[in-house]
PDB file of C-alpha atoms in Angstrom:
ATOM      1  CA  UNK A   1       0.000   0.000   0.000  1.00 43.00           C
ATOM      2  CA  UNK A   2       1.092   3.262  -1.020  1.00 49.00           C
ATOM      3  CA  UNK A   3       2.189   5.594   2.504  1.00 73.00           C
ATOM      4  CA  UNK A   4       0.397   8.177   1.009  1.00 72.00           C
ATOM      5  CA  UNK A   5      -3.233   9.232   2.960  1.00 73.00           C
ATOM      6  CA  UNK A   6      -6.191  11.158   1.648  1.00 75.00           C
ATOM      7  CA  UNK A   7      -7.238  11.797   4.663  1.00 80.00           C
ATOM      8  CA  UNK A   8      -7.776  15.969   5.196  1.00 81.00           C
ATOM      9  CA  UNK A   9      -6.071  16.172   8.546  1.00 77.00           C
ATOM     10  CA  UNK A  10      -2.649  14.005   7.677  1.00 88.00           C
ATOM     11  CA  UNK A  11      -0.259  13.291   5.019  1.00 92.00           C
ATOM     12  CA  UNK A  12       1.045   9.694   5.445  1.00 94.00           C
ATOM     13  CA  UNK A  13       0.177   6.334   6.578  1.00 95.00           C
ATOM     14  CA  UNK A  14       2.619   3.723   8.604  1.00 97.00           C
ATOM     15  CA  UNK A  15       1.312   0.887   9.764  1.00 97.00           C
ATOM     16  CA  UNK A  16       3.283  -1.201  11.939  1.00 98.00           C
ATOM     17  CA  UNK A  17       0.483  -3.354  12.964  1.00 98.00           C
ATOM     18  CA  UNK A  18      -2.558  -4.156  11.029  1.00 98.00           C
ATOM     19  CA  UNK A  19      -5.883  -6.053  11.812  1.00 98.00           C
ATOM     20  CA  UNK A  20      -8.570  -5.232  14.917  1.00 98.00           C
ATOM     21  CA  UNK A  21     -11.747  -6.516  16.072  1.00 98.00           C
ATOM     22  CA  UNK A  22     -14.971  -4.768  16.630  1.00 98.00           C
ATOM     23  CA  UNK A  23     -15.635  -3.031  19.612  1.00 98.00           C
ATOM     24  CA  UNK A  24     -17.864  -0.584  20.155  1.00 98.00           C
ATOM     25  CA  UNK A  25     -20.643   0.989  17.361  1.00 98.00           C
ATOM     26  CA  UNK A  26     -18.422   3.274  15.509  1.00 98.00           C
ATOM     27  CA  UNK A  27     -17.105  -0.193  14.500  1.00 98.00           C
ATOM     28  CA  UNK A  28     -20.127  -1.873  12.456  1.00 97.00           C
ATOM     29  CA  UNK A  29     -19.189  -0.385   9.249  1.00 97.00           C
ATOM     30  CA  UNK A  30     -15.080  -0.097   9.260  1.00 97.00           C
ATOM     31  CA  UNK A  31     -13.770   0.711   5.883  1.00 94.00           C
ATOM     32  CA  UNK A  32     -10.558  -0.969   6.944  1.00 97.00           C
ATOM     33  CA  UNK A  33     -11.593  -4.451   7.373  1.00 97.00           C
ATOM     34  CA  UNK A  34     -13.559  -4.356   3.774  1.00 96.00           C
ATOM     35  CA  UNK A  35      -9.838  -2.999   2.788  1.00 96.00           C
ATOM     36  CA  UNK A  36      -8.244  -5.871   4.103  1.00 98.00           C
ATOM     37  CA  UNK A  37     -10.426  -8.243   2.805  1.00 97.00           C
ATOM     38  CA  UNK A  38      -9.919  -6.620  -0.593  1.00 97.00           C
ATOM     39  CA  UNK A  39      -5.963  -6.548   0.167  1.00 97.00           C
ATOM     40  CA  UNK A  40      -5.687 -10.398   1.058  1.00 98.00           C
ATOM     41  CA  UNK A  41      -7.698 -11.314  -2.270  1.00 98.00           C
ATOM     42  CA  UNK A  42      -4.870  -9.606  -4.023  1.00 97.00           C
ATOM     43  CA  UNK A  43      -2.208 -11.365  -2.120  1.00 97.00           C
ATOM     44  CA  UNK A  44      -0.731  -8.639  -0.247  1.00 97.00           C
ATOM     45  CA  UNK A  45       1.624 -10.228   2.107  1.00 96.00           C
ATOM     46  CA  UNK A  46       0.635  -8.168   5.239  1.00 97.00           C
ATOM     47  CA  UNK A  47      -3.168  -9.487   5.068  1.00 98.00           C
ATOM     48  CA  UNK A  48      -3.372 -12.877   5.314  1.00 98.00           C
ATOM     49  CA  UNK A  49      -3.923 -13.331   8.729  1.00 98.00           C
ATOM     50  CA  UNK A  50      -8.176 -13.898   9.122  1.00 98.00           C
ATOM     51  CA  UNK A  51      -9.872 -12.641  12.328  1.00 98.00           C
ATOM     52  CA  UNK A  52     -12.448 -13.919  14.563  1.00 98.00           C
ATOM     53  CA  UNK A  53     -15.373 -13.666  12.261  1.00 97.00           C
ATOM     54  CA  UNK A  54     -17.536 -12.674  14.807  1.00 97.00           C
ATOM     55  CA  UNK A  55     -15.535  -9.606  15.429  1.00 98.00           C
ATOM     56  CA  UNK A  56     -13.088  -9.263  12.776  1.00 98.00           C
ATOM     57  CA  UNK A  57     -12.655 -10.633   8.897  1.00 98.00           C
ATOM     58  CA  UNK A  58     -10.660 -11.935   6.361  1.00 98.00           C
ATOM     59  CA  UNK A  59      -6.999 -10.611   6.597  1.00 98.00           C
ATOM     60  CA  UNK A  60      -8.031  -8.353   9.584  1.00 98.00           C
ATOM     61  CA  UNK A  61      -6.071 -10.412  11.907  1.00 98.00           C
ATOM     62  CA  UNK A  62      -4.285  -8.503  14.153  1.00 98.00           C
ATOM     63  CA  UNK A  63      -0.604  -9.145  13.099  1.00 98.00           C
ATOM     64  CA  UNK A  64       2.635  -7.201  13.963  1.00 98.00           C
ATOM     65  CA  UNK A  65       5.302  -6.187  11.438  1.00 98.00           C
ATOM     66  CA  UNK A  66       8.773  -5.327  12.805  1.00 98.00           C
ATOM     67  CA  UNK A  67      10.331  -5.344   9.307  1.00 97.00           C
ATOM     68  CA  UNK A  68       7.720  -2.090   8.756  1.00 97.00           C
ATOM     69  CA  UNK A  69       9.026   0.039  12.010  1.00 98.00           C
ATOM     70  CA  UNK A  70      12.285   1.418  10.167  1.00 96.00           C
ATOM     71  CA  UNK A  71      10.215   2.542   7.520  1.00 96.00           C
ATOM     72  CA  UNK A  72       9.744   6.386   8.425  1.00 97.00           C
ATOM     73  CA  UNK A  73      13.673   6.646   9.152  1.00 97.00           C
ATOM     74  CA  UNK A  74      13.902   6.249   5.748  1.00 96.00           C
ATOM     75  CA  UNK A  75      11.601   9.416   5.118  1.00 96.00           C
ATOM     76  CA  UNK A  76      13.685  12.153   4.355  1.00 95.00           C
ATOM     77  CA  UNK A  77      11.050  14.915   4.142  1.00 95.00           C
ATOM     78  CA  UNK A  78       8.996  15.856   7.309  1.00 96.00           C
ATOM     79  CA  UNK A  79       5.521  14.067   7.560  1.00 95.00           C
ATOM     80  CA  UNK A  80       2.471  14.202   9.200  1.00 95.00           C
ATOM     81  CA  UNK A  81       1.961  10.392   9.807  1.00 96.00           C
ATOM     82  CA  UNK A  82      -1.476   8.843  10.650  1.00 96.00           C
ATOM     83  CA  UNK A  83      -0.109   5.568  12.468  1.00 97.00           C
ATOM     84  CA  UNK A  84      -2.395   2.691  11.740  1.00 95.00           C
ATOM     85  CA  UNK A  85      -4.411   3.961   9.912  1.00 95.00           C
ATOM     86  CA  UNK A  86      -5.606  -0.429   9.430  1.00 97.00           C
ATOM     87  CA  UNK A  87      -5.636  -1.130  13.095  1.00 98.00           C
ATOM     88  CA  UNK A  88      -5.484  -0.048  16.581  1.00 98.00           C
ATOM     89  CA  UNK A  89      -1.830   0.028  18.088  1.00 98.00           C
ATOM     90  CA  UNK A  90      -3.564  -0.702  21.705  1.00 98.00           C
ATOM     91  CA  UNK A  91      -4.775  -3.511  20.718  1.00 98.00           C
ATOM     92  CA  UNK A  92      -4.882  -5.813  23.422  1.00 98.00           C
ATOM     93  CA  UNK A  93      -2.942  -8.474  21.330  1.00 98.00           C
ATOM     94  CA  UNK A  94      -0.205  -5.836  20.332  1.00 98.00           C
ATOM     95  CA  UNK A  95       2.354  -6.913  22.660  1.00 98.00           C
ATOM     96  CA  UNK A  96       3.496  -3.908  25.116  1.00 98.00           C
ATOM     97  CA  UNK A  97       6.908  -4.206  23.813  1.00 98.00           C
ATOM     98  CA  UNK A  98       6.013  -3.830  20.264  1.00 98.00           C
ATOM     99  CA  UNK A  99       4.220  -0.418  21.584  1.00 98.00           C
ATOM    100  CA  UNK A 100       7.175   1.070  23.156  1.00 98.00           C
ATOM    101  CA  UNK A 101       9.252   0.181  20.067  1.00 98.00           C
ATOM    102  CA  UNK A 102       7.144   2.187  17.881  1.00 98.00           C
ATOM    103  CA  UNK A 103       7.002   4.920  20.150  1.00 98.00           C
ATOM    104  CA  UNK A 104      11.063   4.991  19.880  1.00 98.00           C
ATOM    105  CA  UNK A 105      10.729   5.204  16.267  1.00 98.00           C
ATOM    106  CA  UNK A 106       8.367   7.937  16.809  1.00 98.00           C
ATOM    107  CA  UNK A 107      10.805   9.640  19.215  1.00 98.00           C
ATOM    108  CA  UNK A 108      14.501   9.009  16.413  1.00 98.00           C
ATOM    109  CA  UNK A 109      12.423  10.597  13.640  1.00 98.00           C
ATOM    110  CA  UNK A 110      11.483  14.201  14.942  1.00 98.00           C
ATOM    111  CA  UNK A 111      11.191  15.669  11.675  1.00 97.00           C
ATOM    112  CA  UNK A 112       7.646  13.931  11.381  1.00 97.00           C
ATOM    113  CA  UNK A 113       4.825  14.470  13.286  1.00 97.00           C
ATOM    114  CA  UNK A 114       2.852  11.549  14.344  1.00 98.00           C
ATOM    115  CA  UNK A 115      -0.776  11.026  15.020  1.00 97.00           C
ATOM    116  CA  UNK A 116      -2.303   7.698  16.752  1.00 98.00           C
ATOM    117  CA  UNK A 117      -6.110   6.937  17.086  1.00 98.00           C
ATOM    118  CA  UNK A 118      -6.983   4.356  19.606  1.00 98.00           C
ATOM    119  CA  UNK A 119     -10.451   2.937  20.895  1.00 98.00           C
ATOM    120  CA  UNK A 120      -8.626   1.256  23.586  1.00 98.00           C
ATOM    121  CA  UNK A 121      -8.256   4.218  25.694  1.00 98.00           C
ATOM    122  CA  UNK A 122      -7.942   2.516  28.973  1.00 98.00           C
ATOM    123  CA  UNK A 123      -5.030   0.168  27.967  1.00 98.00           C
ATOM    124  CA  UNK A 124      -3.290   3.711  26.332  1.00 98.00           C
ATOM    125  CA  UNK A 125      -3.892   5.052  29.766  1.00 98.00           C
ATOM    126  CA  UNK A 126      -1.948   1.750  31.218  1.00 97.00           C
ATOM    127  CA  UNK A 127       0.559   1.574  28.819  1.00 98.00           C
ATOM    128  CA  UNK A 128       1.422   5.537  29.066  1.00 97.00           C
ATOM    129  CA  UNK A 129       3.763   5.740  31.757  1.00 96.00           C
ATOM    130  CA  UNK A 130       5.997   3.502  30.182  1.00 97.00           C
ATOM    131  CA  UNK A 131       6.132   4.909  27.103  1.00 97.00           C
ATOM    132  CA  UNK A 132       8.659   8.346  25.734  1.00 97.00           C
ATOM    133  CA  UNK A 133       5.898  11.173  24.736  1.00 97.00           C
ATOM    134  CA  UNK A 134       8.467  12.930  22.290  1.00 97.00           C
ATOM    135  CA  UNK A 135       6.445  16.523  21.181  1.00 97.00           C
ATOM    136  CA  UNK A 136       5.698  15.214  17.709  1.00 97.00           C
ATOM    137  CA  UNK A 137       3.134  12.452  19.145  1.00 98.00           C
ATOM    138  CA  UNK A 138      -0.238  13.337  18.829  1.00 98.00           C
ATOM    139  CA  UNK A 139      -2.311  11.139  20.987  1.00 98.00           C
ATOM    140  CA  UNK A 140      -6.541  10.828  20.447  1.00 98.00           C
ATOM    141  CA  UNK A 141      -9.613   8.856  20.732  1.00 98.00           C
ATOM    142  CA  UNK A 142     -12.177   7.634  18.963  1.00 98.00           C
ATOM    143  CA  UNK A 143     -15.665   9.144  20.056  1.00 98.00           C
ATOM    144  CA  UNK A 144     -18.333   8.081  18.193  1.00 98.00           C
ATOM    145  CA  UNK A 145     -21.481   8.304  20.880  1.00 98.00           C
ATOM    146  CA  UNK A 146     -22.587   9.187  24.583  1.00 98.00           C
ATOM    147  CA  UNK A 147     -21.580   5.949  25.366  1.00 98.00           C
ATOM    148  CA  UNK A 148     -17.591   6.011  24.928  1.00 98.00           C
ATOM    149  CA  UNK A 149     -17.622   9.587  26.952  1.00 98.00           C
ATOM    150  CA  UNK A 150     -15.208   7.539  29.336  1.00 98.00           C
ATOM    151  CA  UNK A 151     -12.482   7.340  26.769  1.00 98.00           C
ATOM    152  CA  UNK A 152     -11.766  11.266  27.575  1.00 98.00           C
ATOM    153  CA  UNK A 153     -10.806  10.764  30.666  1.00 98.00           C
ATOM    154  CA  UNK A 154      -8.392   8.164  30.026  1.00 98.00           C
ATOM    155  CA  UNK A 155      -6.768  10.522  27.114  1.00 98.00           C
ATOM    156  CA  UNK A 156      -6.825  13.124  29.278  1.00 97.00           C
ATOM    157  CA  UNK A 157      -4.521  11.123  31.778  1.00 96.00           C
ATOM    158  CA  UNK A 158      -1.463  10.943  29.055  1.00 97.00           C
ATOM    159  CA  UNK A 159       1.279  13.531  28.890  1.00 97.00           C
ATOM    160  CA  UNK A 160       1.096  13.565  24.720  1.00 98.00           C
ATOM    161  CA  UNK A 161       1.757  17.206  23.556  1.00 97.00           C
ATOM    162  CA  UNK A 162      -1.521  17.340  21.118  1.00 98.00           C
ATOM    163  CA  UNK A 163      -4.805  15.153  22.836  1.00 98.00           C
ATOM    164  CA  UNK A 164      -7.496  14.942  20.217  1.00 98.00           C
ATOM    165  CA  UNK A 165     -10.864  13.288  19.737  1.00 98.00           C
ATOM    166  CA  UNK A 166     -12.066  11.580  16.715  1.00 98.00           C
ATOM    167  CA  UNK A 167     -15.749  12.511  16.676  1.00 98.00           C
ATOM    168  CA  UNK A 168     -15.837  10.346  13.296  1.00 97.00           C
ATOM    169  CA  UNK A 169     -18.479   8.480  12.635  1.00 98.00           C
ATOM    170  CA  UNK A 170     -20.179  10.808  15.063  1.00 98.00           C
ATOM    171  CA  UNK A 171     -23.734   8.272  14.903  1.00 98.00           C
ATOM    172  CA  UNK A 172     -25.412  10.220  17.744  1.00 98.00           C
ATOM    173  CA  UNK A 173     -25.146  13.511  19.725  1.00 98.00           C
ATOM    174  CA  UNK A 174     -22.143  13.376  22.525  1.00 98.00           C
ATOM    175  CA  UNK A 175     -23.939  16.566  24.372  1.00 98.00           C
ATOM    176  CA  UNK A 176     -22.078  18.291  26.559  1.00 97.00           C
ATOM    177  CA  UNK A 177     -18.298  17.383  26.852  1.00 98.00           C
ATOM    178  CA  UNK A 178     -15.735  18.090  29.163  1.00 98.00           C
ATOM    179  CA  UNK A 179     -12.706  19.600  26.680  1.00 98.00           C
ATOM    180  CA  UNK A 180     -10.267  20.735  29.741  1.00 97.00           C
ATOM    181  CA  UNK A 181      -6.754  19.233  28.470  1.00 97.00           C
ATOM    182  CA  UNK A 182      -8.183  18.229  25.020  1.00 98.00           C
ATOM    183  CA  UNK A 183      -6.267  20.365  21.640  1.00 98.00           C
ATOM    184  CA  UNK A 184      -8.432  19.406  19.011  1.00 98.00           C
ATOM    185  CA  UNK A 185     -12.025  17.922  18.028  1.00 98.00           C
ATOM    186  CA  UNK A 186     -12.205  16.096  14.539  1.00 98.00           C
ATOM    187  CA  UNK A 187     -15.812  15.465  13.811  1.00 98.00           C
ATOM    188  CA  UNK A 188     -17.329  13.496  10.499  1.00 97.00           C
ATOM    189  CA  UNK A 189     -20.105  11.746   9.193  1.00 97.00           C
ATOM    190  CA  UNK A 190     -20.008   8.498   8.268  1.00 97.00           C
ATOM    191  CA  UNK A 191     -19.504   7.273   4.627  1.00 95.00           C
ATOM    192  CA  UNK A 192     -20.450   4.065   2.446  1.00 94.00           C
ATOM    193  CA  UNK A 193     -23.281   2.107   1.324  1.00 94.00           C
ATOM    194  CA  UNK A 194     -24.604   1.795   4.915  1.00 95.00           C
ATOM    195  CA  UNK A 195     -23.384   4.851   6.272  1.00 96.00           C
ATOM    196  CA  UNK A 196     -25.424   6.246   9.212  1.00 97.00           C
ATOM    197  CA  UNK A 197     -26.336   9.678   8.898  1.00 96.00           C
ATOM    198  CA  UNK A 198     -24.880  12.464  10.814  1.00 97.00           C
ATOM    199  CA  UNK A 199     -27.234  15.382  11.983  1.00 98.00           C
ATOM    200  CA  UNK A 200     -25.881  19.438  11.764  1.00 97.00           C
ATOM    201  CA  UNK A 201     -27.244  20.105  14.647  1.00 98.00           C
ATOM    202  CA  UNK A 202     -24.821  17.304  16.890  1.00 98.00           C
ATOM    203  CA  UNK A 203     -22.025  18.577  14.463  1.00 98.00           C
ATOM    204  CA  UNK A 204     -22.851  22.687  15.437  1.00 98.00           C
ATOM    205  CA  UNK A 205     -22.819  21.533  19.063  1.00 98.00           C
ATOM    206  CA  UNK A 206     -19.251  20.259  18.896  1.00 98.00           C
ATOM    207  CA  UNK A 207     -18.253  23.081  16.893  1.00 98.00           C
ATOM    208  CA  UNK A 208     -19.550  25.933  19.686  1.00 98.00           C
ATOM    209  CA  UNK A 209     -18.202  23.913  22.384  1.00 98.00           C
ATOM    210  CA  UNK A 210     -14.505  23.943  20.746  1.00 98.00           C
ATOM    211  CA  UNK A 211     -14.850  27.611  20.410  1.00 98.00           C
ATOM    212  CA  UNK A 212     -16.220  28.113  23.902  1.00 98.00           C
ATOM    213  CA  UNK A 213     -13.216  25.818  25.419  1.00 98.00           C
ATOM    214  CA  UNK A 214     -10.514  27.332  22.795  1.00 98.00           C
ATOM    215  CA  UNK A 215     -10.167  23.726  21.226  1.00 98.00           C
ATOM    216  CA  UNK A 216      -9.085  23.584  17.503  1.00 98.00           C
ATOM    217  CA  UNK A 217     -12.372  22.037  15.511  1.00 98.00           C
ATOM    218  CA  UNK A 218     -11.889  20.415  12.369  1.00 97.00           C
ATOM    219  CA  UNK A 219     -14.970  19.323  10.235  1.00 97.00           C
ATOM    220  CA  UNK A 220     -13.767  16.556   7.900  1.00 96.00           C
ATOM    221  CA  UNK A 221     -17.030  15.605   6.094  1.00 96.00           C
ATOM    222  CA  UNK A 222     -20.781  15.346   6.041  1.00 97.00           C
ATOM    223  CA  UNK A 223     -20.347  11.120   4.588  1.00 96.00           C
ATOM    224  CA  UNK A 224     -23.077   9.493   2.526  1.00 95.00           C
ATOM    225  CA  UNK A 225     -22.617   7.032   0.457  1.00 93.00           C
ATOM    226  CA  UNK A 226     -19.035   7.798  -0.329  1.00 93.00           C
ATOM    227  CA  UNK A 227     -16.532  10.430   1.911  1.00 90.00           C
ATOM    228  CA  UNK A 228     -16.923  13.413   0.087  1.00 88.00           C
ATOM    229  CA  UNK A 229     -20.830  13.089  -0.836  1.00 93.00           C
ATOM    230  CA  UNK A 230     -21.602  15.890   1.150  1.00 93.00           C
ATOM    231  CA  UNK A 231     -19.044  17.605   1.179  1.00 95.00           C
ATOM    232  CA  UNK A 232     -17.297  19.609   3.708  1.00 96.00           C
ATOM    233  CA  UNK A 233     -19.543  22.722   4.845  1.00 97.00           C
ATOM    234  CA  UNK A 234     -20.645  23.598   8.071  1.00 97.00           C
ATOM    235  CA  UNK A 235     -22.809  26.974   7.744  1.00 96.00           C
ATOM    236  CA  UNK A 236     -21.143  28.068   4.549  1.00 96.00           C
ATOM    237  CA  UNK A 237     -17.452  27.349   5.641  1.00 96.00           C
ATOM    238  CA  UNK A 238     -15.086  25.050   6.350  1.00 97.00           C
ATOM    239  CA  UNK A 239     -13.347  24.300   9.551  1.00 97.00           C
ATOM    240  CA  UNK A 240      -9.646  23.087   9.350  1.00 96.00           C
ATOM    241  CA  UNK A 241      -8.388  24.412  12.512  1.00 97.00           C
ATOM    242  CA  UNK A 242      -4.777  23.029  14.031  1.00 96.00           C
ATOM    243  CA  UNK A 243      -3.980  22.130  17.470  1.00 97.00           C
ATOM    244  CA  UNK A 244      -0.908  23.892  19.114  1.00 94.00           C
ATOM    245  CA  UNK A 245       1.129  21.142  20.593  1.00 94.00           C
ATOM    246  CA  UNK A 246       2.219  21.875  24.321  1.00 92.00           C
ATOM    247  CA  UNK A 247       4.918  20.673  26.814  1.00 87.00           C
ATOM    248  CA  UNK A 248       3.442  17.458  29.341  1.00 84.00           C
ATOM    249  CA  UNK A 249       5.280  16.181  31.751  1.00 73.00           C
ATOM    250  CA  UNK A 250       4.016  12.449  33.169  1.00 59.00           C
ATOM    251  CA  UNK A 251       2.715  13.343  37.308  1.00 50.00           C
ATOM    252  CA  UNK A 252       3.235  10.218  38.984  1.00 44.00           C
ATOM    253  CA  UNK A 253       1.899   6.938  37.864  1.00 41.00           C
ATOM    254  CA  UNK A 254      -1.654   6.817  35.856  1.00 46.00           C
ATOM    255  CA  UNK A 255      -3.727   4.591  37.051  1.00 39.00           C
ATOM    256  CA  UNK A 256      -5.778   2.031  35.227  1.00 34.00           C
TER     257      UNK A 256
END
């Protein structure tokens, strides 16, 4: 796969691990595991590992790659790097080791900047203290519904230097949020042939409660049946805002 993203808010993809499993309702649709499925009918070497089929798919294993984690040293020009962009490096089958030695890649390559999305927010919360927090990691969580409101807490807990939320597929209203310590809000719709759709009004909510807080808001799409459907537009403009990354220190040990 090419590193190349066209994702709006990044550049690159690495993916040192690939393969998840289902865990929450943001889940039900993942473009990545009908990606893999795709990728391991073509005989791409890093999806042939099958997942549980109750929770996962063909080629969606989760499966580590070492030979992959040199890969951005070899990236001469800075990058902003969406890291697994095909799976979740807090997996809970992601050995801790394997964590950490990503995290020193991310550290010996500060010319990139480096963003990792996780649904496992309480093992990221676990796993934090052990781990360097160099000032080009960005650290955030998935958010797709009331119900994963916890998963701000735990982000909130780790000394990264940007703390986003993913508000993408945002399938319900998250009301009101608690944004003390959090840099940036991404929200989006969902997209595909089953996408879910996304009301304005839960998106405008977000949006005033980033500007209220002084959190950067970035609108990446309205979804439908493919990403850019609906385009981009929130009340005649669009909202790209950047977070400002800041100095954190790790207080102590974070609890679990």
């Amino acid at each position: 796969m090419a590193d190349r993203s066209s994702i709006e808010w990044t550049e690159a993809t690495w993916n040192p691990t690939t393969g998840c499993d289902r865990i929450s309702d943001g889940c039900d649709n993942c473009y990545a595991l009908t990606l893999a499925k795709r990728l391991k009918a073509m005989g791409s070497r890093k999806y042939q590992n099958d997942g549980d089929p109750r929770t996962s798919g063909p080629g969606f294993g989760v499966t580590v790659h070492p030979d992959t984690l040199a890969t951005p040293l070899r990236w001469k020009e800075p990058r902003v790097v969406f890291v697994n962009s095909m799976s979740d490096l807090f997996h809970a089958r992601v050995p801790s080791s394997f964590v950490r030695q990503a995290f020193e890649v991310m550290e010996a390559t500060p010319r990139h900047t480096y963003q990792i999305l996780t649904k496992r927010a309480a093992r990221l919360r676990k796993l934090a203290g052990t781990l360097p927090w160099p000032p080009n990691v960005w650290m955030g969580v998935s958010v797709e519904d009331s119900s994963v409101l916890s998963r701000i807490d735990d982000l909130r807990a780790v000394p990264a230097a940007v703390r986003f939320i993913s508000a993408e597929p945002l399938i319900a209203p998250l009301g009101r949020l608690n944004l003390e310590g959090i840099d940036w809000l991404i929200a989006g719709g969902e997209s595909g042939p089953r996408a879910r759709p996304v009301e304005s009004d839960w998106v405008r909510q977000l949006r005033d409660q980033c500007q209220t807080a002084g959190t950067a808001f970035f609108f990446k799409q309205w979804g439908g049946r493919t990403p850019k459907a609906g385009g981009r537009s929130l009340d005649g403009c669009t909202w790209d805002e950047m977070p400002q990354p800041k100095r954190r220190e790790v207080v102590g040990a974070l609890s679990t």
